[in-house]
């Protein structure tokens, strides 16, 4: 699964646990980030928070 974001050694990546967005072979996205408690999602789902800069990096990586 290709990683679209998270340059090691970047501003928030010093510990190797960066927020990241991955693209699956089927074209969907998998998001790694800090757990959010903004609201209660449906059973079997969870929420993650991703900084705007991470989404912008993903858009750049895709060439959108």
PDB file of C-alpha atoms in Angstrom:
ATOM      1  CA  UNK A   1       0.000   0.000   0.000  1.00  0.00           C
ATOM      2  CA  UNK A   2       1.724   3.251  -1.065  1.00  0.00           C
ATOM      3  CA  UNK A   3       2.196   5.909   1.597  1.00  0.00           C
ATOM      4  CA  UNK A   4       1.254   9.369   0.294  1.00  0.00           C
ATOM      5  CA  UNK A   5       2.453  11.423   3.280  1.00  0.00           C
ATOM      6  CA  UNK A   6       4.791  11.528   6.261  1.00  0.00           C
ATOM      7  CA  UNK A   7       8.368  12.378   5.415  1.00  0.00           C
ATOM      8  CA  UNK A   8      10.562  10.905   8.135  1.00  0.00           C
ATOM      9  CA  UNK A   9      12.329  13.628  10.087  1.00  0.00           C
ATOM     10  CA  UNK A  10       9.677  16.210   9.204  1.00  0.00           C
ATOM     11  CA  UNK A  11       8.271  18.686  11.739  1.00  0.00           C
ATOM     12  CA  UNK A  12       5.978  16.160  13.421  1.00  0.00           C
ATOM     13  CA  UNK A  13       7.746  12.950  12.387  1.00  0.00           C
ATOM     14  CA  UNK A  14      10.754  12.878  14.690  1.00  0.00           C
ATOM     15  CA  UNK A  15       9.512   9.797  16.570  1.00  0.00           C
ATOM     16  CA  UNK A  16       8.498   7.884  13.428  1.00  0.00           C
ATOM     17  CA  UNK A  17       4.799   8.015  14.349  1.00  0.00           C
ATOM     18  CA  UNK A  18       3.591  10.617  11.833  1.00  0.00           C
ATOM     19  CA  UNK A  19       0.025  11.103  10.672  1.00  0.00           C
ATOM     20  CA  UNK A  20      -0.119   9.329   7.296  1.00  0.00           C
ATOM     21  CA  UNK A  21      -2.497   8.674   4.434  1.00  0.00           C
ATOM     22  CA  UNK A  22      -2.142   5.494   2.402  1.00  0.00           C
ATOM     23  CA  UNK A  23      -3.811   4.567  -0.884  1.00  0.00           C
ATOM     24  CA  UNK A  24      -5.038   1.002  -1.268  1.00  0.00           C
ATOM     25  CA  UNK A  25      -4.898  -1.032  -4.478  1.00  0.00           C
ATOM     26  CA  UNK A  26      -8.661  -0.473  -4.773  1.00  0.00           C
ATOM     27  CA  UNK A  27      -8.186   3.323  -4.754  1.00  0.00           C
ATOM     28  CA  UNK A  28      -9.512   3.985  -1.250  1.00  0.00           C
ATOM     29  CA  UNK A  29      -7.532   5.687   1.517  1.00  0.00           C
ATOM     30  CA  UNK A  30      -6.356   4.482   4.910  1.00  0.00           C
ATOM     31  CA  UNK A  31      -5.626   7.195   7.475  1.00  0.00           C
ATOM     32  CA  UNK A  32      -3.188   6.851  10.380  1.00  0.00           C
ATOM     33  CA  UNK A  33      -3.418   9.588  12.998  1.00  0.00           C
ATOM     34  CA  UNK A  34      -4.264  10.619  16.540  1.00  0.00           C
ATOM     35  CA  UNK A  35      -7.478   9.130  17.930  1.00  0.00           C
ATOM     36  CA  UNK A  36     -10.294  11.698  18.048  1.00  0.00           C
ATOM     37  CA  UNK A  37     -13.252  11.875  20.408  1.00  0.00           C
ATOM     38  CA  UNK A  38     -15.140  14.553  18.414  1.00  0.00           C
ATOM     39  CA  UNK A  39     -18.258  12.335  18.319  1.00  0.00           C
ATOM     40  CA  UNK A  40     -19.176   8.668  18.664  1.00  0.00           C
ATOM     41  CA  UNK A  41     -18.918   6.883  15.301  1.00  0.00           C
ATOM     42  CA  UNK A  42     -21.059   3.875  14.342  1.00  0.00           C
ATOM     43  CA  UNK A  43     -20.027   0.437  15.613  1.00  0.00           C
ATOM     44  CA  UNK A  44     -16.960  -0.897  13.837  1.00  0.00           C
ATOM     45  CA  UNK A  45     -15.713   2.569  12.837  1.00  0.00           C
ATOM     46  CA  UNK A  46     -13.345   5.062  14.473  1.00  0.00           C
ATOM     47  CA  UNK A  47     -12.293   8.692  14.048  1.00  0.00           C
ATOM     48  CA  UNK A  48      -8.802  10.055  13.522  1.00  0.00           C
ATOM     49  CA  UNK A  49      -7.607  13.657  13.358  1.00  0.00           C
ATOM     50  CA  UNK A  50      -5.264  14.629  10.548  1.00  0.00           C
ATOM     51  CA  UNK A  51      -3.636  18.050  10.283  1.00  0.00           C
ATOM     52  CA  UNK A  52      -4.447  20.105   7.176  1.00  0.00           C
ATOM     53  CA  UNK A  53      -0.791  19.945   6.121  1.00  0.00           C
ATOM     54  CA  UNK A  54      -1.043  16.139   5.896  1.00  0.00           C
ATOM     55  CA  UNK A  55      -4.066  16.328   3.576  1.00  0.00           C
ATOM     56  CA  UNK A  56      -2.285  18.946   1.452  1.00  0.00           C
ATOM     57  CA  UNK A  57       0.752  16.656   1.226  1.00  0.00           C
ATOM     58  CA  UNK A  58      -1.473  13.774   0.078  1.00  0.00           C
ATOM     59  CA  UNK A  59      -3.075  15.985  -2.585  1.00  0.00           C
ATOM     60  CA  UNK A  60       0.394  17.045  -3.752  1.00  0.00           C
ATOM     61  CA  UNK A  61       1.591  13.427  -3.880  1.00  0.00           C
ATOM     62  CA  UNK A  62      -1.397  12.504  -6.067  1.00  0.00           C
ATOM     63  CA  UNK A  63      -0.810  15.489  -8.353  1.00  0.00           C
ATOM     64  CA  UNK A  64      -4.330  16.851  -7.847  1.00  0.00           C
TER      65      UNK A  64
END
